[in-house]
PDB file of C-alpha atoms in Angstrom:
ATOM      1  CA  ALA A   1      17.806  11.630  -0.358  1.00  0.00           C
ATOM      2  CA  GLN A   2      14.694  10.927  -0.978  1.00  0.00           C
ATOM      3  CA  ARG A   3      13.618  11.429  -4.594  1.00  0.00           C
ATOM      4  CA  VAL A   4      10.841  10.377  -7.018  1.00  0.00           C
ATOM      5  CA  THR A   5      10.964  10.295 -10.869  1.00  0.00           C
ATOM      6  CA  GLN A   6       7.792  10.502 -13.394  1.00  0.00           C
ATOM      7  CA  PRO A   7       9.827  10.066 -16.660  1.00  0.00           C
ATOM      8  CA  GLU A   8       6.442  10.984 -18.513  1.00  0.00           C
ATOM      9  CA  LYS A   9       5.079  14.824 -17.816  1.00  0.00           C
ATOM     10  CA  LEU A  10       2.466  13.868 -20.620  1.00  0.00           C
ATOM     11  CA  LEU A  11       1.197  10.855 -21.804  1.00  0.00           C
ATOM     12  CA  SER A  12      -1.693  10.390 -24.212  1.00  0.00           C
ATOM     13  CA  VAL A  13      -3.946   7.106 -24.907  1.00  0.00           C
ATOM     14  CA  PHE A  14      -6.845   6.122 -26.617  1.00  0.00           C
ATOM     15  CA  LYS A  15     -10.067   4.838 -25.042  1.00  0.00           C
ATOM     16  CA  GLY A  16      -9.713   1.552 -24.123  1.00  0.00           C
ATOM     17  CA  ALA A  17      -6.140   0.853 -24.318  1.00  0.00           C
ATOM     18  CA  PRO A  18      -4.015   0.202 -21.757  1.00  0.00           C
ATOM     19  CA  VAL A  19      -2.163   2.365 -19.712  1.00  0.00           C
ATOM     20  CA  GLU A  20       1.015   2.748 -17.702  1.00  0.00           C
ATOM     21  CA  LEU A  21       1.966   6.081 -15.558  1.00  0.00           C
ATOM     22  CA  LYS A  22       5.973   5.005 -14.669  1.00  0.00           C
ATOM     23  CA  CYS A  23       7.495   6.369 -11.286  1.00  0.00           C
ATOM     24  CA  ASN A  24      10.761   5.607  -9.686  1.00  0.00           C
ATOM     25  CA  TYR A  25      12.014   6.081  -6.466  1.00  0.00           C
ATOM     26  CA  SER A  26      14.920   6.099  -4.549  1.00  0.00           C
ATOM     27  CA  TYR A  27      14.809   6.156  -0.433  1.00  0.00           C
ATOM     28  CA  SER A  28      17.722   4.461   1.791  1.00  0.00           C
ATOM     29  CA  GLY A  29      14.187   3.128   4.111  1.00  0.00           C
ATOM     30  CA  SER A  30      10.761   1.066   3.762  1.00  0.00           C
ATOM     31  CA  PRO A  31       9.626   3.154   1.477  1.00  0.00           C
ATOM     32  CA  GLU A  32       5.455   4.022   1.202  1.00  0.00           C
ATOM     33  CA  LEU A  33       4.089   4.889  -1.751  1.00  0.00           C
ATOM     34  CA  PHE A  34       0.679   6.435  -2.948  1.00  0.00           C
ATOM     35  CA  TRP A  35      -0.759   7.734  -6.346  1.00  0.00           C
ATOM     36  CA  TYR A  36      -2.321  10.618  -6.185  1.00  0.00           C
ATOM     37  CA  VAL A  37      -5.113  11.663  -9.279  1.00  0.00           C
ATOM     38  CA  GLN A  38      -6.190  15.681  -9.561  1.00  0.00           C
ATOM     39  CA  TYR A  39      -8.827  15.605 -11.884  1.00  0.00           C
ATOM     40  CA  SER A  40      -9.978  19.131 -13.631  1.00  0.00           C
ATOM     41  CA  ARG A  41     -11.580  21.688 -11.057  1.00  0.00           C
ATOM     42  CA  GLN A  42     -10.842  18.939  -7.713  1.00  0.00           C
ATOM     43  CA  ARG A  43      -8.645  18.718  -5.557  1.00  0.00           C
ATOM     44  CA  LEU A  44      -6.108  16.247  -5.593  1.00  0.00           C
ATOM     45  CA  GLN A  45      -7.047  12.996  -3.592  1.00  0.00           C
ATOM     46  CA  LEU A  46      -5.799   9.208  -2.897  1.00  0.00           C
ATOM     47  CA  LEU A  47      -6.078   7.122  -5.853  1.00  0.00           C
ATOM     48  CA  LEU A  48      -4.054   4.645  -3.951  1.00  0.00           C
ATOM     49  CA  ARG A  49      -0.926   3.351  -1.661  1.00  0.00           C
ATOM     50  CA  HIS A  50       1.039   0.040  -1.795  1.00  0.00           C
ATOM     51  CA  ILE A  51       0.176  -1.068   1.312  1.00  0.00           C
ATOM     52  CA  SER A  52      -3.808  -1.663   0.502  1.00  0.00           C
ATOM     53  CA  ARG A  53      -2.788  -3.484  -2.304  1.00  0.00           C
ATOM     54  CA  GLU A  54      -5.918  -2.710  -3.715  1.00  0.00           C
ATOM     55  CA  SER A  55      -7.621  -1.758  -7.402  1.00  0.00           C
ATOM     56  CA  ILE A  56      -9.438   1.957  -7.446  1.00  0.00           C
ATOM     57  CA  LYS A  57     -11.216   2.964 -10.485  1.00  0.00           C
ATOM     58  CA  GLY A  58      -9.351  -0.470 -12.464  1.00  0.00           C
ATOM     59  CA  PHE A  59      -5.744   0.834 -11.367  1.00  0.00           C
ATOM     60  CA  THR A  60      -3.438  -1.151 -10.002  1.00  0.00           C
ATOM     61  CA  ALA A  61       0.315  -0.555  -8.849  1.00  0.00           C
ATOM     62  CA  ASP A  62       2.841  -3.073  -7.644  1.00  0.00           C
ATOM     63  CA  LEU A  63       5.699  -1.758  -5.662  1.00  0.00           C
ATOM     64  CA  ASN A  64       8.734  -3.500  -6.707  1.00  0.00           C
ATOM     65  CA  LYS A  65      11.448  -2.848  -4.532  1.00  0.00           C
ATOM     66  CA  GLY A  66      14.440  -4.677  -6.862  1.00  0.00           C
ATOM     67  CA  GLU A  67      13.919  -1.905  -9.669  1.00  0.00           C
ATOM     68  CA  THR A  68      12.473   1.086  -6.942  1.00  0.00           C
ATOM     69  CA  SER A  69       9.541   1.276  -9.083  1.00  0.00           C
ATOM     70  CA  PHE A  70       5.950   2.167  -8.106  1.00  0.00           C
ATOM     71  CA  HIS A  71       4.039   2.075 -12.041  1.00  0.00           C
ATOM     72  CA  LEU A  72       0.248   2.982 -11.920  1.00  0.00           C
ATOM     73  CA  LYS A  73      -1.358   0.329 -14.402  1.00  0.00           C
ATOM     74  CA  LYS A  74      -5.109   0.138 -16.298  1.00  0.00           C
ATOM     75  CA  PRO A  75      -6.381  -2.258 -18.847  1.00  0.00           C
ATOM     76  CA  PHE A  76      -8.437  -0.267 -20.490  1.00  0.00           C
ATOM     77  CA  ALA A  77      -8.256   3.575 -20.323  1.00  0.00           C
ATOM     78  CA  GLN A  78     -11.823   5.380 -19.967  1.00  0.00           C
ATOM     79  CA  GLU A  79     -11.765   9.262 -21.010  1.00  0.00           C
ATOM     80  CA  GLU A  80     -13.071   9.746 -17.313  1.00  0.00           C
ATOM     81  CA  ASP A  81      -9.228   8.783 -16.527  1.00  0.00           C
ATOM     82  CA  SER A  82      -7.999  12.250 -17.798  1.00  0.00           C
ATOM     83  CA  ALA A  83      -6.079  13.695 -14.779  1.00  0.00           C
ATOM     84  CA  MET A  84      -3.118  14.429 -13.461  1.00  0.00           C
ATOM     85  CA  TYR A  85      -1.419  11.844 -11.446  1.00  0.00           C
ATOM     86  CA  TYR A  86       1.052  12.195  -8.926  1.00  0.00           C
ATOM     87  CA  CYS A  87       3.071   9.583  -7.857  1.00  0.00           C
ATOM     88  CA  ALA A  88       4.317  10.343  -4.024  1.00  0.00           C
ATOM     89  CA  LEU A  89       6.585   8.724  -1.028  1.00  0.00           C
ATOM     90  CA  GLN A  90       6.655   8.666   2.370  1.00  0.00           C
ATOM     91  CA  THR A  91       9.456   9.491   4.802  1.00  0.00           C
ATOM     92  CA  SER A  92      10.074   9.956   7.726  1.00  0.00           C
ATOM     93  CA  GLY A  93       8.202  12.010   9.899  1.00  0.00           C
ATOM     94  CA  SER A  94       4.983  11.520   8.023  1.00  0.00           C
ATOM     95  CA  ARG A  95       6.378  13.511   5.315  1.00  0.00           C
ATOM     96  CA  LEU A  96       5.126  13.332   1.590  1.00  0.00           C
ATOM     97  CA  THR A  97       7.452  13.738  -1.123  1.00  0.00           C
ATOM     98  CA  PHE A  98       6.067  13.778  -4.564  1.00  0.00           C
ATOM     99  CA  GLY A  99       6.919  13.326  -8.461  1.00  0.00           C
ATOM    100  CA  GLU A 100       6.384  15.834 -11.134  1.00  0.00           C
ATOM    101  CA  GLY A 101       3.221  14.444 -12.082  1.00  0.00           C
ATOM    102  CA  THR A 102       2.133  12.937 -15.020  1.00  0.00           C
ATOM    103  CA  GLN A 103      -0.938  14.456 -17.301  1.00  0.00           C
ATOM    104  CA  LEU A 104      -3.047  11.230 -18.774  1.00  0.00           C
ATOM    105  CA  THR A 105      -4.917  12.613 -21.501  1.00  0.00           C
ATOM    106  CA  VAL A 106      -7.840   9.679 -22.918  1.00  0.00           C
ATOM    107  CA  ASN A 107      -9.224  10.215 -25.975  1.00  0.00           C
ATOM    108  CA  PRO A 108     -12.254   9.349 -27.728  1.00  0.00           C
TER     109      PRO A 108
ATOM    110  CA  SER B   1     -13.754  10.914   6.361  1.00  0.00           C
ATOM    111  CA  ALA B   2     -11.986  14.174   7.433  1.00  0.00           C
ATOM    112  CA  VAL B   3     -13.217  17.946   5.272  1.00  0.00           C
ATOM    113  CA  ILE B   4     -10.874  20.491   5.012  1.00  0.00           C
ATOM    114  CA  SER B   5     -11.967  24.088   4.702  1.00  0.00           C
ATOM    115  CA  GLN B   6      -8.811  26.349   3.181  1.00  0.00           C
ATOM    116  CA  LYS B   7      -9.466  30.053   2.711  1.00  0.00           C
ATOM    117  CA  PRO B   8      -9.460  32.303   0.624  1.00  0.00           C
ATOM    118  CA  SER B   9      -9.324  29.649  -2.317  1.00  0.00           C
ATOM    119  CA  ARG B  10      -7.291  32.807  -4.484  1.00  0.00           C
ATOM    120  CA  ASP B  11      -6.121  36.165  -4.252  1.00  0.00           C
ATOM    121  CA  ILE B  12      -4.528  38.546  -6.083  1.00  0.00           C
ATOM    122  CA  CYS B  13      -1.659  40.162  -3.667  1.00  0.00           C
ATOM    123  CA  GLN B  14       0.798  43.161  -4.341  1.00  0.00           C
ATOM    124  CA  ARG B  15       3.537  42.557  -3.832  1.00  0.00           C
ATOM    125  CA  GLY B  16       6.033  43.614  -0.277  1.00  0.00           C
ATOM    126  CA  THR B  17       2.561  42.618   1.292  1.00  0.00           C
ATOM    127  CA  SER B  18       1.505  39.137   3.191  1.00  0.00           C
ATOM    128  CA  LEU B  19      -1.294  36.888   2.658  1.00  0.00           C
ATOM    129  CA  THR B  20      -2.398  34.152   5.990  1.00  0.00           C
ATOM    130  CA  ILE B  21      -4.214  30.988   4.532  1.00  0.00           C
ATOM    131  CA  GLN B  22      -6.073  28.919   6.741  1.00  0.00           C
ATOM    132  CA  CYS B  23      -6.674  25.703   6.999  1.00  0.00           C
ATOM    133  CA  GLN B  24      -9.688  23.996   8.965  1.00  0.00           C
ATOM    134  CA  VAL B  25     -10.474  20.386  10.109  1.00  0.00           C
ATOM    135  CA  ASP B  26     -13.808  19.134  11.131  1.00  0.00           C
ATOM    136  CA  SER B  27     -12.278  16.738  13.387  1.00  0.00           C
ATOM    137  CA  GLN B  28      -9.195  17.252  15.421  1.00  0.00           C
ATOM    138  CA  VAL B  29      -5.922  15.493  13.633  1.00  0.00           C
ATOM    139  CA  THR B  30      -2.332  15.342  15.172  1.00  0.00           C
ATOM    140  CA  MET B  31      -0.477  16.261  11.986  1.00  0.00           C
ATOM    141  CA  MET B  32      -1.400  19.424   9.447  1.00  0.00           C
ATOM    142  CA  PHE B  33       1.363  19.980   6.385  1.00  0.00           C
ATOM    143  CA  TRP B  34       1.806  23.074   4.317  1.00  0.00           C
ATOM    144  CA  TYR B  35       2.763  22.432   0.689  1.00  0.00           C
ATOM    145  CA  ARG B  36       2.780  24.124  -2.469  1.00  0.00           C
ATOM    146  CA  GLN B  37       2.338  24.078  -6.048  1.00  0.00           C
ATOM    147  CA  GLN B  38       4.348  26.600  -8.175  1.00  0.00           C
ATOM    148  CA  PRO B  39       3.208  26.813 -11.677  1.00  0.00           C
ATOM    149  CA  GLY B  40       3.985  23.594 -13.825  1.00  0.00           C
ATOM    150  CA  GLN B  41       5.388  21.650 -11.016  1.00  0.00           C
ATOM    151  CA  SER B  42       4.826  18.983  -8.446  1.00  0.00           C
ATOM    152  CA  LEU B  43       3.768  19.959  -4.774  1.00  0.00           C
ATOM    153  CA  THR B  44       6.907  20.624  -2.384  1.00  0.00           C
ATOM    154  CA  LEU B  45       6.379  20.129   1.308  1.00  0.00           C
ATOM    155  CA  ILE B  46       6.775  23.957   3.345  1.00  0.00           C
ATOM    156  CA  ALA B  47       6.720  22.479   6.379  1.00  0.00           C
ATOM    157  CA  THR B  48       4.584  20.626   9.620  1.00  0.00           C
ATOM    158  CA  ALA B  49       2.580  22.383  11.686  1.00  0.00           C
ATOM    159  CA  ASN B  50       2.677  20.764  14.934  1.00  0.00           C
ATOM    160  CA  GLN B  51       0.198  22.179  17.587  1.00  0.00           C
ATOM    161  CA  GLY B  52       1.509  24.076  20.752  1.00  0.00           C
ATOM    162  CA  SER B  53       5.184  24.486  19.271  1.00  0.00           C
ATOM    163  CA  GLU B  54       7.102  25.567  16.505  1.00  0.00           C
ATOM    164  CA  ALA B  55       6.383  24.349  13.087  1.00  0.00           C
ATOM    165  CA  THR B  56       9.169  22.220  11.284  1.00  0.00           C
ATOM    166  CA  TYR B  57      10.430  23.861   8.098  1.00  0.00           C
ATOM    167  CA  GLU B  58      11.810  21.804   4.913  1.00  0.00           C
ATOM    168  CA  SER B  59      15.129  23.083   3.420  1.00  0.00           C
ATOM    169  CA  GLY B  60      14.629  26.359   1.654  1.00  0.00           C
ATOM    170  CA  PHE B  61      11.571  27.542   3.752  1.00  0.00           C
ATOM    171  CA  VAL B  62      12.309  29.721   6.502  1.00  0.00           C
ATOM    172  CA  ILE B  63       9.898  30.638   9.201  1.00  0.00           C
ATOM    173  CA  ASP B  64      10.112  35.108   8.741  1.00  0.00           C
ATOM    174  CA  LYS B  65       9.059  33.860   5.008  1.00  0.00           C
ATOM    175  CA  PHE B  66       6.303  31.492   5.919  1.00  0.00           C
ATOM    176  CA  PRO B  67       5.576  31.846   9.625  1.00  0.00           C
ATOM    177  CA  ILE B  68       2.779  28.811  10.642  1.00  0.00           C
ATOM    178  CA  SER B  69       0.502  28.916  13.194  1.00  0.00           C
ATOM    179  CA  ARG B  70      -1.404  25.979  15.061  1.00  0.00           C
ATOM    180  CA  PRO B  71      -2.984  26.664  17.900  1.00  0.00           C
ATOM    181  CA  ASN B  72      -5.286  23.525  18.421  1.00  0.00           C
ATOM    182  CA  LEU B  73      -5.672  20.169  16.640  1.00  0.00           C
ATOM    183  CA  THR B  74      -7.716  21.373  14.446  1.00  0.00           C
ATOM    184  CA  PHE B  75      -6.613  25.218  12.512  1.00  0.00           C
ATOM    185  CA  SER B  76      -3.618  26.257  11.149  1.00  0.00           C
ATOM    186  CA  THR B  77      -2.493  29.003   9.461  1.00  0.00           C
ATOM    187  CA  LEU B  78       0.700  29.852   6.952  1.00  0.00           C
ATOM    188  CA  THR B  79       1.267  33.264   6.131  1.00  0.00           C
ATOM    189  CA  VAL B  80       3.458  34.437   3.389  1.00  0.00           C
ATOM    190  CA  SER B  81       5.006  37.388   4.376  1.00  0.00           C
ATOM    191  CA  ASN B  82       6.477  40.393   1.754  1.00  0.00           C
ATOM    192  CA  MET B  83       5.676  38.812  -1.256  1.00  0.00           C
ATOM    193  CA  SER B  84       6.775  38.629  -4.254  1.00  0.00           C
ATOM    194  CA  PRO B  85       6.165  37.573  -7.863  1.00  0.00           C
ATOM    195  CA  GLU B  86       8.133  34.456  -7.054  1.00  0.00           C
ATOM    196  CA  ASP B  87       5.670  33.429  -4.487  1.00  0.00           C
ATOM    197  CA  SER B  88       3.054  32.975  -6.801  1.00  0.00           C
ATOM    198  CA  SER B  89       1.712  29.851  -6.069  1.00  0.00           C
ATOM    199  CA  ILE B  90      -1.032  27.225  -5.076  1.00  0.00           C
ATOM    200  CA  TYR B  91      -0.575  26.834  -1.413  1.00  0.00           C
ATOM    201  CA  LEU B  92      -2.059  23.555  -0.006  1.00  0.00           C
ATOM    202  CA  CYS B  93      -3.071  21.948   3.396  1.00  0.00           C
ATOM    203  CA  SER B  94      -3.167  18.590   4.125  1.00  0.00           C
ATOM    204  CA  VAL B  95      -3.555  16.279   7.148  1.00  0.00           C
ATOM    205  CA  ASP B  96      -2.530  12.845   8.147  1.00  0.00           C
ATOM    206  CA  TYR B  97      -5.987  11.571   9.585  1.00  0.00           C
ATOM    207  CA  PRO B  98      -6.275   7.897  10.991  1.00  0.00           C
ATOM    208  CA  GLY B  99      -7.177   5.618   8.240  1.00  0.00           C
ATOM    209  CA  GLN B 100      -7.133   8.072   5.150  1.00  0.00           C
ATOM    210  CA  THR B 101      -3.358   9.228   4.720  1.00  0.00           C
ATOM    211  CA  TYR B 102      -2.962  12.593   3.499  1.00  0.00           C
ATOM    212  CA  THR B 103      -6.131  13.964   2.801  1.00  0.00           C
ATOM    213  CA  PHE B 104      -5.331  17.382   1.022  1.00  0.00           C
ATOM    214  CA  GLY B 105      -7.766  20.734   1.127  1.00  0.00           C
ATOM    215  CA  SER B 106      -8.957  22.780  -2.171  1.00  0.00           C
ATOM    216  CA  GLY B 107      -5.877  24.926  -2.625  1.00  0.00           C
ATOM    217  CA  THR B 108      -5.252  28.597  -2.148  1.00  0.00           C
ATOM    218  CA  ARG B 109      -3.968  30.152  -5.538  1.00  0.00           C
ATOM    219  CA  LEU B 110      -2.365  33.643  -5.261  1.00  0.00           C
ATOM    220  CA  THR B 111      -1.030  35.568  -7.752  1.00  0.00           C
ATOM    221  CA  VAL B 112       1.369  38.607  -6.521  1.00  0.00           C
ATOM    222  CA  VAL B 113       1.622  41.434  -8.939  1.00  0.00           C
TER     223      VAL B 113
END
């Protein structure tokens, strides 16, 4: 069965420091992975997907099939990056399986 | 981009009662989904709402508890039936809109007392 694991529930960094939010998955098919972000009092929104290979708000994520990982990275964290981040895996029937989420806090 | 309106945004309900949550999209979409987010936990898919046919439920969720309607391509409802405190959660509607990938509603925060 498919599974998404985000090992860190809480992550705290200082402004300007690099940040990496970890995501590992297990899935027998060809994975399609996403990162979603939820800022305080806002709705869940798509941050990026691996297929597009783009950088959004300075974040990037590379799919590593060998390590079954899709870690989210940003070289210089900003205070406005503080939010809840969810890694998600698309499976059959366009369904999404979410990880537990990582609460990122960027301290001034 | 697709805009999703979900209501109510929050409600406090008595145990044993039912609540119907509405999800309205401003454009036609094929796929609509209902998720649950229990306190301190991640999102779990309840069911896929299919237009013109019965919803497809995920393991652990049944139609009697979570009946779903999908009368057209822009609207769906989820009912939480015979509620208990364990049903206290945030319920979210999501659509798979072409080119946008799983847009979410703002959620309904349900508290059962």
